[in-house]
Amino acid sequence: MREKKPLRVALAGCGTVGSGVGEIIVNRAGELAARTGVRFEVGCVLVSDVTRKREVPFPAEVFTDDPQALLASEYDLLVEVIGGTDIARTVVLEALAAGKPVVTANKALLALHGAEVYAAARAGGTCVAFEASCAGGLPIIGPLLRGLQANRVRSIMGIFNSTCNFVLTSMLDGGMSYGDAVQEAQRLGYAEADPTLDVSGGDTAHKLCVLASLALGSNIEYERIARRGIDRLQLTDLRIAREMGYSCKLVGIGRRLTPAPTGQPQQLYLAVRPTLIHCDHLLAGLSGTRSGVLVDGDVVGETFYSGSGAGSLPTASAVVADMIEVATGSAQATFNQLCVYNDCTPPADYVDPEEAEDSYYVRFSFAPHRRADMLADVDHAWRDNPVKRLQTHVSRDDHVVVAITAPVKPKLLGAAVRSVAGHLQLSDEPVMLPVLEARGS
Ligand code: HSE
């Protein structure tokens, strides 16, 4: 392998992901050079506090807390792992304007300002690569940009947020409280600086926005993605879901509803919601920090990607992969050639989420003294209801009756459940969660 001239890197951010990048490119320099012909030299590192002790193998003199000093340093590639949309946006746009390629792990930046970032890269005659922005270490942007180009993607769905998956697994299997599990995810470096973004579904919506824009060929606006997080989920529903053969996960989904040709506005359904997933579904078995993405292409059918969705080294693995793509010229070639980025795709045409049909889990909770009659009461109250029940489950210990419905629009379901609940003496508001069945079940 002929080694190229070292590529000088300006690293913006040296937290969880940045330190992982440092560890890989310093400790594995020889191996990477032998395999790829690429060697990296980190000349400047932007941090918020230069006095803080860090476990990264960079000399003290490379650190600065001044974004302009980073941008004025001698570099060939900017790697942005700060996160957020303030300083990160400034350094990314200025580097691109100066014609420098950018590798970023920043899903919020791309979800909120993607078209601006891509246009700035084009104006600067350079490129932006962002494999690490979605689902950490598992490769998904690469397959969408390259392996699946022959397809018209019909849907993309997945578990995109490791913090939520970790929290739900820790509550159900580890007996942790919701608050303790969120704190543990923060301590282990999975959660965002503000974990509200994780648990409210915002981070999943950022990733869905980036991925669905690429996969479905539309310029999707983040704000148009309907979202609910895990912050109001109850342990009872996680347990009952398991009893019934389902896992409860935070799922992001983007689905094309009309077969419009590429280049035309697409009718898209986009949502982030806690969802019951049938145990035979590929996404159901992902626990802890594992993320997974299922892409349904019209030519290839379903393809599935899974791996560690967060954490220092898994995310840094994706960042370094992009750095190599930039160094070898592949990132630039892909960015120049493909018309799949938000600055060159048509705006999406959004389907009202209230109009999209799904099966639902509906839980009715009764006061303890009513538990002998619960099922008979629900059967009676449901008898003239237009919404069909596919199965009914009774948990006497929890004093609940759960119904799984046939596919129904949320609007119709809401009215039906209110009408049933009106005939029952419930101890709590009914809970409704969408259900994802395994294919063919
Ligand atoms: N907070 C994010 C997560 C980090 O938990 O998935 C990776 O994007």
Coordinates of C-alpha atoms and ligand atoms in Angstrom, one line a residue:
M1 CA 0.0 0.0 0.0
R2 CA 1.5 3.4 -1.0
E3 CA 1.2 5.8 1.9
K4 CA -0.2 9.2 1.2
K5 CA 1.0 12.5 2.6
P6 CA -0.3 12.7 6.3
L7 CA -3.7 14.4 6.5
R8 CA -3.8 17.3 9.0
V9 CA -6.9 17.2 11.2
A10 CA -8.5 20.0 13.1
L11 CA -10.6 18.3 15.8
A12 CA -13.6 20.3 17.1
G13 CA -14.6 18.7 20.4
C14 CA -12.7 16.2 22.6
G15 CA -15.5 14.7 24.8
T16 CA -16.8 11.2 24.6
V17 CA -16.6 10.8 20.8
G18 CA -13.5 13.1 20.3
S19 CA -11.4 11.2 22.8
G20 CA -12.4 7.9 21.1
V21 CA -11.3 9.3 17.7
G22 CA -8.0 10.4 19.3
E23 CA -7.5 6.9 20.8
I24 CA -8.1 5.2 17.4
I25 CA -6.0 7.4 15.2
V26 CA -3.1 7.6 17.6
N27 CA -3.0 4.0 18.9
R28 CA -3.8 2.4 15.5
A29 CA -1.9 4.8 13.2
G30 CA 0.4 2.2 11.8
E31 CA -2.2 -0.4 11.2
L32 CA -4.6 2.2 9.5
A33 CA -1.7 3.5 7.3
A34 CA -0.8 -0.1 6.3
R35 CA -4.4 -1.0 5.4
T36 CA -5.6 2.3 3.9
G37 CA -2.6 4.3 3.0
V38 CA -3.8 7.1 5.2
R39 CA -2.1 8.7 8.2
F40 CA -3.7 11.4 10.3
E41 CA -1.9 14.2 12.2
V42 CA -4.0 16.1 14.7
G43 CA -2.7 19.7 14.8
C44 CA -5.4 21.5 16.8
V45 CA -8.2 20.4 19.1
L46 CA -11.0 22.7 20.2
V47 CA -12.3 22.2 23.8
S48 CA -14.3 24.3 26.2
D49 CA -11.7 24.0 29.0
V50 CA -8.0 23.7 28.1
T51 CA -7.0 23.1 31.7
R52 CA -9.1 19.9 32.1
K53 CA -7.1 16.7 32.4
R54 CA -7.9 14.3 29.5
E55 CA -7.1 10.7 28.8
V56 CA -6.3 11.4 25.2
P57 CA -3.0 10.8 23.5
F58 CA -2.6 14.4 22.2
P59 CA 0.2 16.8 23.3
A60 CA -1.0 19.7 25.5
E61 CA 0.0 22.4 23.0
V62 CA -2.7 21.3 20.4
F63 CA -5.6 22.3 22.7
T64 CA -7.4 25.6 22.3
D65 CA -10.7 27.0 23.5
D66 CA -10.9 29.5 20.6
P67 CA -12.9 28.4 17.6
Q68 CA -11.1 31.0 15.4
A69 CA -7.7 29.6 16.4
L70 CA -8.9 26.1 15.3
L71 CA -10.1 27.5 12.0
A72 CA -6.9 29.5 11.5
S73 CA -4.7 26.4 12.1
E74 CA -3.1 24.5 9.3
Y75 CA -5.5 21.6 8.5
D76 CA -6.8 19.5 5.6
L77 CA -9.9 18.1 7.3
L78 CA -12.2 19.4 10.1
V79 CA -13.7 16.7 12.3
E80 CA -16.7 18.1 14.3
V81 CA -17.7 16.2 17.4
I82 CA -18.9 19.0 19.6
G83 CA -22.6 18.4 19.1
G84 CA -25.4 21.0 19.2
T85 CA -26.0 23.8 16.7
D86 CA -24.1 26.8 18.0
I87 CA -20.3 26.6 17.9
A88 CA -20.6 23.4 15.8
R89 CA -22.6 25.2 13.1
T90 CA -20.1 28.1 13.0
V91 CA -17.0 25.9 12.7
V92 CA -18.6 23.6 10.2
L93 CA -19.9 26.4 7.9
E94 CA -16.6 28.3 8.1
A95 CA -14.5 25.3 7.3
L96 CA -16.7 24.4 4.4
A97 CA -16.5 28.0 3.1
A98 CA -12.8 27.7 3.2
G99 CA -13.0 24.6 1.0
K100 CA -12.1 22.1 3.8
P101 CA -13.9 18.8 4.0
V102 CA -15.9 18.1 7.1
V103 CA -16.6 14.9 9.0
T104 CA -19.4 15.4 11.6
A105 CA -21.2 13.2 14.1
N106 CA -23.8 15.9 14.6
K107 CA -27.3 14.7 13.9
A108 CA -29.0 17.9 15.3
L109 CA -27.0 20.1 13.0
L110 CA -27.9 18.0 9.9
A111 CA -31.6 17.6 10.9
L112 CA -32.0 21.3 11.6
H113 CA -29.6 22.9 9.1
G114 CA -28.8 20.0 6.6
A115 CA -29.6 21.9 3.4
E116 CA -27.5 24.8 4.6
V117 CA -24.5 22.6 5.4
Y118 CA -24.7 20.6 2.2
A119 CA -25.0 23.8 0.1
A120 CA -22.1 25.3 1.9
A121 CA -20.0 22.2 1.1
R122 CA -21.0 22.6 -2.6
A123 CA -20.2 26.3 -2.6
G124 CA -16.8 25.6 -1.1
G125 CA -16.1 22.8 -3.7
T126 CA -15.7 20.3 -0.9
C127 CA -17.8 17.6 0.9
V128 CA -19.3 16.6 4.2
A129 CA -19.4 13.1 5.6
F130 CA -21.6 12.0 8.5
E131 CA -21.7 8.3 9.1
A132 CA -21.4 8.8 12.9
S133 CA -24.4 11.1 13.1
C134 CA -26.9 8.3 13.1
A135 CA -26.9 5.2 15.3
G136 CA -23.2 5.5 16.4
G137 CA -21.0 2.7 15.2
L138 CA -23.4 0.8 13.0
P139 CA -22.8 1.6 9.3
I140 CA -26.1 2.9 7.8
I141 CA -25.3 6.1 5.8
G142 CA -22.8 4.1 3.7
P143 CA -25.3 1.4 2.8
L144 CA -27.9 4.1 2.0
L145 CA -25.5 6.1 -0.2
R146 CA -23.9 3.1 -1.9
G147 CA -25.2 -0.4 -1.4
L148 CA -28.9 0.5 -1.9
Q149 CA -28.8 3.0 -4.7
A150 CA -30.6 0.6 -7.1
N151 CA -33.7 0.7 -4.9
R152 CA -36.6 2.9 -4.3
V153 CA -36.7 2.7 -0.5
R154 CA -40.2 1.9 0.7
S155 CA -39.5 2.4 4.4
I156 CA -36.8 2.9 6.9
M157 CA -37.4 2.2 10.6
G158 CA -35.3 1.5 13.6
I159 CA -34.1 1.9 17.1
F160 CA -31.9 5.0 16.8
N161 CA -31.4 6.1 20.4
S162 CA -29.2 3.9 22.6
T163 CA -30.0 5.9 25.8
C164 CA -33.7 5.1 25.5
N165 CA -33.0 1.4 24.7
F166 CA -30.5 1.2 27.6
V167 CA -33.1 2.8 30.0
L168 CA -35.9 0.5 28.9
T169 CA -33.7 -2.6 29.2
S170 CA -32.3 -1.5 32.6
M171 CA -35.9 -0.9 34.0
L172 CA -37.2 -4.2 32.8
D173 CA -34.3 -6.5 33.2
G174 CA -32.1 -4.6 35.8
G175 CA -34.9 -3.5 38.1
M176 CA -33.7 0.1 37.9
S177 CA -35.9 3.1 38.3
Y178 CA -36.3 5.4 35.3
G179 CA -34.3 8.2 36.9
D180 CA -31.4 5.9 37.9
A181 CA -31.3 4.4 34.5
V182 CA -31.1 7.8 32.8
Q183 CA -28.3 8.9 35.2
E184 CA -26.4 5.7 34.4
A185 CA -26.7 6.3 30.7
Q186 CA -25.3 9.8 31.3
R187 CA -22.4 8.4 33.4
L188 CA -21.5 5.9 30.7
G189 CA -21.5 8.6 28.0
Y190 CA -24.5 7.4 26.0
A191 CA -26.9 10.3 26.7
E192 CA -26.8 13.8 25.2
A193 CA -25.5 16.7 27.3
D194 CA -29.2 17.3 28.0
P195 CA -30.8 13.8 28.2
T196 CA -34.2 15.3 27.7
L197 CA -33.3 15.2 24.0
D198 CA -32.9 11.4 24.2
V199 CA -36.0 10.5 26.3
S200 CA -38.4 13.0 24.6
G201 CA -37.7 11.4 21.2
G202 CA -35.9 14.5 19.8
D203 CA -32.6 12.7 19.2
T204 CA -34.4 9.8 17.5
A205 CA -36.3 12.4 15.3
H206 CA -33.0 14.1 14.4
K207 CA -31.6 10.8 13.2
L208 CA -34.8 9.8 11.4
C209 CA -34.8 13.2 9.7
V210 CA -31.3 12.6 8.4
L211 CA -31.8 9.0 7.4
A212 CA -35.2 9.3 5.9
S213 CA -34.2 12.3 3.9
L214 CA -31.4 10.2 2.3
A215 CA -33.4 7.0 2.0
L216 CA -36.7 8.5 0.7
G217 CA -35.1 11.2 -1.5
S218 CA -36.9 14.1 0.2
N219 CA -35.9 17.2 2.0
I220 CA -37.6 16.4 5.3
E221 CA -38.2 19.1 7.9
Y222 CA -37.4 18.0 11.4
E223 CA -40.4 19.8 12.9
R224 CA -42.8 17.8 10.8
I225 CA -41.8 14.5 12.4
A226 CA -44.5 13.5 15.0
R227 CA -42.8 12.4 18.1
R228 CA -43.3 10.9 21.6
G229 CA -40.6 9.8 23.9
I230 CA -40.2 7.2 26.6
D231 CA -40.6 9.7 29.4
R232 CA -44.2 8.9 30.1
L233 CA -43.9 5.1 29.7
Q234 CA -44.8 3.0 32.6
L235 CA -43.1 -0.2 33.8
T236 CA -46.4 -2.0 33.9
D237 CA -46.7 -1.7 30.1
L238 CA -43.1 -2.9 29.6
R239 CA -43.9 -6.0 31.7
I240 CA -47.3 -6.7 30.2
A241 CA -45.8 -6.3 26.7
R242 CA -43.3 -9.0 27.5
E243 CA -46.0 -11.3 28.9
M244 CA -47.8 -10.9 25.6
G245 CA -44.7 -11.7 23.5
Y246 CA -43.7 -8.1 22.6
S247 CA -40.8 -5.7 23.5
C248 CA -41.5 -2.1 24.0
K249 CA -38.9 0.2 22.3
L250 CA -38.7 3.7 21.0
V251 CA -39.0 3.3 17.2
G252 CA -38.5 5.9 14.5
I253 CA -40.2 5.2 11.2
G254 CA -40.3 6.8 7.8
R255 CA -42.6 5.2 5.2
R256 CA -43.3 6.2 1.6
L257 CA -47.1 6.1 1.0
T258 CA -47.2 6.9 -2.7
P259 CA -45.1 5.4 -5.4
A260 CA -44.1 8.8 -6.9
P261 CA -41.0 8.6 -9.1
T262 CA -37.7 9.9 -7.7
G263 CA -37.4 13.7 -7.9
Q264 CA -41.1 14.3 -7.2
P265 CA -42.5 15.2 -3.8
Q266 CA -43.2 12.0 -1.9
Q267 CA -46.1 11.4 0.4
L268 CA -44.3 10.4 3.6
Y269 CA -45.4 9.1 7.0
L270 CA -42.8 10.0 9.7
A271 CA -43.1 9.3 13.4
V272 CA -41.1 8.5 16.5
R273 CA -43.1 6.6 19.2
P274 CA -42.8 4.0 21.9
T275 CA -43.9 0.9 20.1
L276 CA -44.7 -2.7 21.0
I277 CA -42.6 -4.9 18.7
H278 CA -43.5 -8.5 18.2
C279 CA -40.8 -10.9 19.5
D280 CA -40.3 -12.4 16.0
H281 CA -39.5 -8.9 14.5
L282 CA -35.9 -8.1 13.8
L283 CA -35.9 -5.0 16.0
A284 CA -37.4 -6.8 19.0
G285 CA -34.2 -8.5 20.2
L286 CA -32.1 -5.3 20.4
S287 CA -31.4 -4.5 24.0
G288 CA -29.1 -2.2 26.0
T289 CA -27.2 0.2 23.8
R290 CA -27.7 -1.8 20.6
S291 CA -29.4 0.1 17.8
G292 CA -30.9 -1.4 14.6
V293 CA -32.1 -0.1 11.3
L294 CA -34.4 -1.9 8.9
V295 CA -34.5 -0.7 5.3
D296 CA -37.1 -2.0 2.9
G297 CA -36.0 -1.5 -0.7
D298 CA -38.3 -2.3 -3.7
V299 CA -35.6 -4.4 -5.4
V300 CA -33.6 -5.9 -2.6
G301 CA -36.4 -6.3 0.0
E302 CA -35.5 -5.9 3.7
T303 CA -32.0 -5.3 4.8
F304 CA -31.0 -5.0 8.5
Y305 CA -28.1 -3.3 10.2
S306 CA -27.4 -3.4 13.9
G307 CA -24.6 -2.5 16.3
S308 CA -23.6 -0.2 19.2
G309 CA -25.5 3.0 18.7
A310 CA -23.6 5.2 21.1
G311 CA -20.5 5.4 23.2
S312 CA -17.0 6.6 22.7
L313 CA -15.3 3.9 20.5
P314 CA -18.3 2.7 18.6
T315 CA -19.1 6.3 17.5
A316 CA -15.5 7.1 16.9
S317 CA -15.3 3.9 14.6
A318 CA -17.8 5.6 12.3
V319 CA -16.0 9.0 12.5
V320 CA -12.7 7.4 11.6
A321 CA -14.3 5.5 8.7
D322 CA -15.5 8.8 7.3
M323 CA -12.0 10.4 7.8
I324 CA -10.6 7.6 5.7
E325 CA -13.3 8.1 3.0
V326 CA -12.4 11.7 2.9
A327 CA -8.7 10.9 2.7
T328 CA -9.1 8.4 -0.1
G329 CA -11.4 10.7 -2.1
S330 CA -14.5 8.4 -1.9
A331 CA -16.4 10.9 0.3
Q332 CA -15.9 13.7 -2.2
A333 CA -16.9 11.5 -5.2
T334 CA -20.1 10.4 -3.5
F335 CA -21.0 13.9 -2.4
N336 CA -20.4 15.4 -5.8
Q337 CA -22.3 12.7 -7.7
L338 CA -25.4 11.7 -5.8
C339 CA -28.5 13.9 -5.7
V340 CA -29.8 12.7 -2.4
Y341 CA -28.8 15.4 0.0
N342 CA -31.4 18.0 1.3
D343 CA -30.0 20.8 -0.8
C344 CA -30.9 19.0 -4.0
T345 CA -34.0 16.9 -3.2
P346 CA -37.6 18.1 -3.4
P347 CA -39.5 19.0 -0.2
A348 CA -41.5 16.2 1.4
D349 CA -45.3 15.9 1.3
Y350 CA -46.3 14.9 4.8
V351 CA -49.1 12.5 5.7
D352 CA -51.1 13.5 8.7
P353 CA -50.0 10.9 11.4
E354 CA -53.7 10.7 12.5
E355 CA -54.5 9.2 9.1
A356 CA -52.0 6.3 9.2
E357 CA -53.3 3.0 10.3
D358 CA -51.5 0.8 12.9
S359 CA -52.5 -1.9 15.3
Y360 CA -52.6 -0.6 18.9
Y361 CA -52.1 -2.0 22.4
V362 CA -54.8 -0.6 24.7
R363 CA -54.6 -1.0 28.4
F364 CA -57.6 -0.5 30.8
S365 CA -56.6 -0.4 34.5
F366 CA -59.2 -1.2 37.1
A367 CA -59.4 -0.6 40.8
P368 CA -58.4 -3.8 42.8
H369 CA -62.0 -4.5 43.9
R370 CA -63.2 -4.7 40.3
R371 CA -60.7 -7.3 39.1
A372 CA -63.1 -10.3 39.2
D373 CA -65.3 -8.7 36.5
M374 CA -62.7 -6.9 34.4
L375 CA -62.9 -9.0 31.3
A376 CA -66.7 -9.3 31.2
D377 CA -66.9 -5.5 31.7
V378 CA -64.5 -4.8 28.8
D379 CA -66.2 -7.4 26.5
H380 CA -69.6 -5.8 27.2
A381 CA -68.3 -2.2 26.8
W382 CA -66.6 -3.1 23.5
R383 CA -69.4 -5.1 22.0
D384 CA -70.7 -2.6 19.3
N385 CA -67.3 -1.0 18.8
P386 CA -66.2 -0.6 15.2
V387 CA -62.5 -1.2 16.1
K388 CA -61.7 -4.9 16.0
R389 CA -59.8 -6.6 18.8
L390 CA -57.2 -9.2 17.6
Q391 CA -56.4 -10.4 21.1
T392 CA -57.3 -9.7 24.7
H393 CA -55.0 -10.3 27.7
V394 CA -55.9 -10.2 31.3
S395 CA -53.5 -9.6 34.1
R396 CA -55.2 -10.0 37.5
D397 CA -52.1 -9.1 39.4
D398 CA -51.9 -5.8 37.7
H399 CA -55.7 -5.3 37.5
V400 CA -55.6 -4.7 33.8
V401 CA -57.2 -5.8 30.6
V402 CA -55.2 -5.2 27.4
A403 CA -56.5 -5.4 23.9
I404 CA -54.5 -5.5 20.7
T405 CA -56.6 -4.0 17.9
A406 CA -56.7 -4.5 14.2
P407 CA -55.0 -1.7 12.2
V408 CA -56.9 1.5 12.8
K409 CA -56.4 5.3 12.4
P410 CA -55.4 7.0 15.8
K411 CA -58.4 9.4 15.5
L412 CA -60.9 6.5 15.3
L413 CA -59.1 4.5 18.0
G414 CA -59.1 7.5 20.4
A415 CA -62.9 7.9 20.0
A416 CA -63.5 4.2 20.3
V417 CA -61.4 3.9 23.5
R418 CA -63.0 6.9 25.1
S419 CA -66.4 5.3 24.4
V420 CA -65.4 1.9 25.9
A421 CA -63.7 3.7 28.9
G422 CA -67.0 5.6 29.5
H423 CA -68.7 2.3 30.4
L424 CA -66.0 1.1 32.7
Q425 CA -64.9 2.1 36.2
L426 CA -61.2 2.6 35.6
S427 CA -58.5 3.6 38.0
D428 CA -56.5 5.4 35.4
E429 CA -56.6 6.8 31.8
P430 CA -56.4 4.1 29.2
V431 CA -52.9 3.7 27.6
M432 CA -52.5 3.3 23.9
L433 CA -49.3 2.3 22.1
P434 CA -48.8 1.3 18.5
V435 CA -47.8 -2.2 17.7
L436 CA -45.4 -3.5 15.1
E437 CA -46.1 -7.1 14.2
A438 CA -43.5 -9.4 12.7
R439 CA -43.9 -9.8 8.9
G440 CA -46.4 -12.5 8.1
S441 CA -47.6 -12.9 11.7
Ligands
HSE1 N1 -27.5 10.1 22.9 C1 -27.3 9.3 21.7 C2 -27.9 8.0 21.9 C3 -25.9 9.2 21.3 O1 -28.2 7.6 23.1 O2 -28.2 7.3 20.9 C4 -25.6 8.7 20.0 O3 -26.2 9.4 19.0

